[in-house]
C-alpha angles and dihedrals in degrees: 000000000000100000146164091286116154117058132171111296095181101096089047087048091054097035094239112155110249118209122240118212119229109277117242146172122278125242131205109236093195143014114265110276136191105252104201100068082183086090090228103175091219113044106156139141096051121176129194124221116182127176124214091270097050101261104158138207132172128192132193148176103251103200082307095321112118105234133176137166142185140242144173133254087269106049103261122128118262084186149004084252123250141222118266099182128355091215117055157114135201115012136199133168139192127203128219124214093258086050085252093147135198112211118195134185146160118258115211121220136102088314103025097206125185117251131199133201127193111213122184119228094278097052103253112138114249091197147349130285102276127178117265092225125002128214124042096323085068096063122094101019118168111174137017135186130181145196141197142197131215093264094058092251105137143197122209121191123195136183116215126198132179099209080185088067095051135122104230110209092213128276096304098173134053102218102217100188100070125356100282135119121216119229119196106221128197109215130185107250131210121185120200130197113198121192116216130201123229083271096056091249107144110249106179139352136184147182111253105177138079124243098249102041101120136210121208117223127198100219116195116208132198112243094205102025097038096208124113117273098196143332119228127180111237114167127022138018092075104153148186140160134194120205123224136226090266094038103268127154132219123187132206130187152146134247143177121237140159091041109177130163126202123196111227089195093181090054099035093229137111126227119201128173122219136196122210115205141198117210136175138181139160136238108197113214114274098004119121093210124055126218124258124313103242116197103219095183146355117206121197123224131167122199132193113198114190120216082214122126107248103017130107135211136174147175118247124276104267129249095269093191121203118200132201125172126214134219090266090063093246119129129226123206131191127192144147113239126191122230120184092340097181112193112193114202113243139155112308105278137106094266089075096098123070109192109204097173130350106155131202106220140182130195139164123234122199121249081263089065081243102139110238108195120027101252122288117226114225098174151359131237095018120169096193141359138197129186136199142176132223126210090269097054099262121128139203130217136201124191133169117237133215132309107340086025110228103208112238142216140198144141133211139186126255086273093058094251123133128267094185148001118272109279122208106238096178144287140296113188100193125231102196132030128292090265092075101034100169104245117260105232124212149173142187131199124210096276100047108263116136145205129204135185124186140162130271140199109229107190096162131073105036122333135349119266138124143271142209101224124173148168141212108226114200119202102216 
């Protein structure tokens, strides 16, 4: 999400060597910290964004109020934090080499369009919060991501639904907090990248989805009223793009296919199967049509839902893919891909789901978006993943483990291989189901060192509520 994505393509274009430091372990500079000192009781959705030389800034969803605030290379506050919109969803931000930063963010509403705001390095705003795209392909939106290159030209991708179009597959959950039933609905998805000049004026946008990508919705009913309460995105449309030395963007996201749904009369129940699947495209700057849509990965899952009162069932978390490019103009994608995720309905608790395998994976694709290596699996039963690049080619990925859900760290070489072993950053006790993990955010400066920012269950004192933490790594 929102990382350290452009870097220097010069020495690749005249075939000079470049020379590649010695790889070594990270370090925490610091102990985890919360990093909203305001004491909000529900801080989720954060997102890193960290320059060359280590410039930081992380945003977050404050109880639907847009923050971000500012640090140093180090770690240490450049400010308290302040609010970016009252009104928002979903935030992600991108840095520029002089710590000029774009903040973006979804605002919710009838037709819940993606915004954008420019800051320069001291925080100051450079221009008001304006749409992303104007017209019927802003409505809808449900996630955004955005880039930006050292000359403060930027990329914003979005994901649009129309839960109103959907196909429901019937009330599967008793909701047994408030009289409501949950539907899952299948919606058609479109996902839309927009280049921006220095001056925030769009240049150029595209459709980068297929027709029949779908997004899943969790639509909560009113049992004595019958209307629809309220409409949230759960599995698919998950996006991010990475610009290139010359502006162009590359989008990655995540869709839902092969969607099929079997009655088990006898046992009152419905099995369906799901594919998951990655998918990436670019828009070259300035072009009106993008370049071919490339499928990186498919992952299997199969759910049983049972029609029983007090039981629970639910399809697997999405791929969520992040996405980093290196120097080389190859792209490296991590992701966490479900294969043969059985649920088996019990009653209501946290212990419905049985992961049997759910992979984080990382692969490289060529500047031409061809994958190169079939994926390497770093790790197994993993709820969420990020990934960034350094100025040598490494990268550094962090992922979220199983239930509670410890954040990892680790860095690997250009080839993918590992530089050191997975470090604990810190916890993140959940505080809904896998389908809406809260994103991991991270950065990395030139020279490798990282920052990560996540959310946290606090039960003690007061009451229970959750937390943006995060934590500077240095790579001595």
């Amino acid at each position: 999400m929102s990382l350290n994505r452009v870097v220097p393509m010069l020495a690749v274009l005249l075939g000079l060597s470049i020379a590649v430091p010695v790889a070594r372990a990270q370090t925490a500079a610091a102990d985890e910290f919360p990093v909203n000192v305001l004491g909000s009781q529900n801080e989720v959705d954060s997102a890193v964004a960290r320059n060359a030389s280590g410039r930081t800034v992380i945003v977050w969803d404050d109880n639907g109020t847009i923050r971000a605030r500012r640090f140093d290379a180090a770690g240490a506050p450049l400010d308290n934090g302040f609010v970016v919109d009252a009104a928002g969803m979903r935030p992600d931000v991108a840095i520029a080499a002089d710590g000029g930063f774009i903040v973006t963010w979804i605002q919710p509403g009838a037709d819940a369009n993606a915004r954008f705001r420019r800051y320069s390095a001291d925080g100051l705003a450079t221009g008001p919060a304006s749409p992303v795209l104007v017209g019927t392909p802003a409505r809808n939106a449900t996630q955004t991501a955005i880039a930006l290159d050292d000359d403060g030209r930027f990329a914003i991708a979005t994901a649009h639904a129309d839960p109103a179009r959907g196909i429901s597959t019937g009330p599967f959950l008793l909701w047994l907090v408030g009289a409501g039933i949950v539907d899952l609905l299948a919606a058609p998805m479109q996902v839309n990248v927009s280049h921006f000049d220095v001056d925030g004026r769009a240049l150029n946008s595209a459709t980068m989805s297929r027709a029949s990508d779908l997004t899943f919705y969790l639509a909560l009913q009113s049992v004595v009223g019958g209307g629809i309460e309220g409409v949230t995105p759960q599995l698919g449309g998950n996006v991010d793009v990475a610009l290139d030395a010359f502006g162009n963007a590359t989008v990655v996201w995540d869709s839902i296919s092969g969607f099929g749904v079997t009655p088990l009369v006898v046992l009152g129940s419905t099995l369906g199967r799901v594919a998951g699947t990655v998918q990436v495209r670019r828009l070259r700057r300035g072009a009106s049509q993008p370049g071919p849509e490339v499928t990186v990965d498919v992952g299997q899952s199969v759910v049983l839902q049972s029609f029983n009162p007090g039981t629970i069932a639910f399809a697997p978390p999405p791929p969520k893919p992040s996405i980093a490019l290196r120097n080389d103009g190859r792209a490296v994608l991590a992701y966490a891909l479900p294969f043969q995720f059985e649920i088996v309905p019990r009653p209501l608790d946290v212990g419905d789901t049985r992961e049997i395998d759910r992979s984080l994976r990382l692969t490289t694709l060529s500047p031409t978006l061809l994958p190169q290596r079939l994926p390497t699996v770093v790790a197994e039963q993993v709820e969420a993943a990020s990934i960034a690049v350094d100025a040598s080619g490494n990268a550094v990925v962090a992922w979220e483990g199983p239930l509670p859900g410890p954040i990892m760290a680790q860095r690997f070489d250009a080839a993918l291989a590992p530089l050191a072993a997975p470090v604990a950053v810190g916890s993140r006790q959940r505080t809904t189901f896998a389908p809406t993990t809260s994103p991991i955010g991270l950065g990395a400066a030139a020279d490798g060192s990282f920052a990560l920012s996540w959310q946290q269950r606090v039960t003690s004192p007061g009451p229970r509520r959750t937390t943006v933490r995060a934590r500077f790594y240095t790579v001595p």
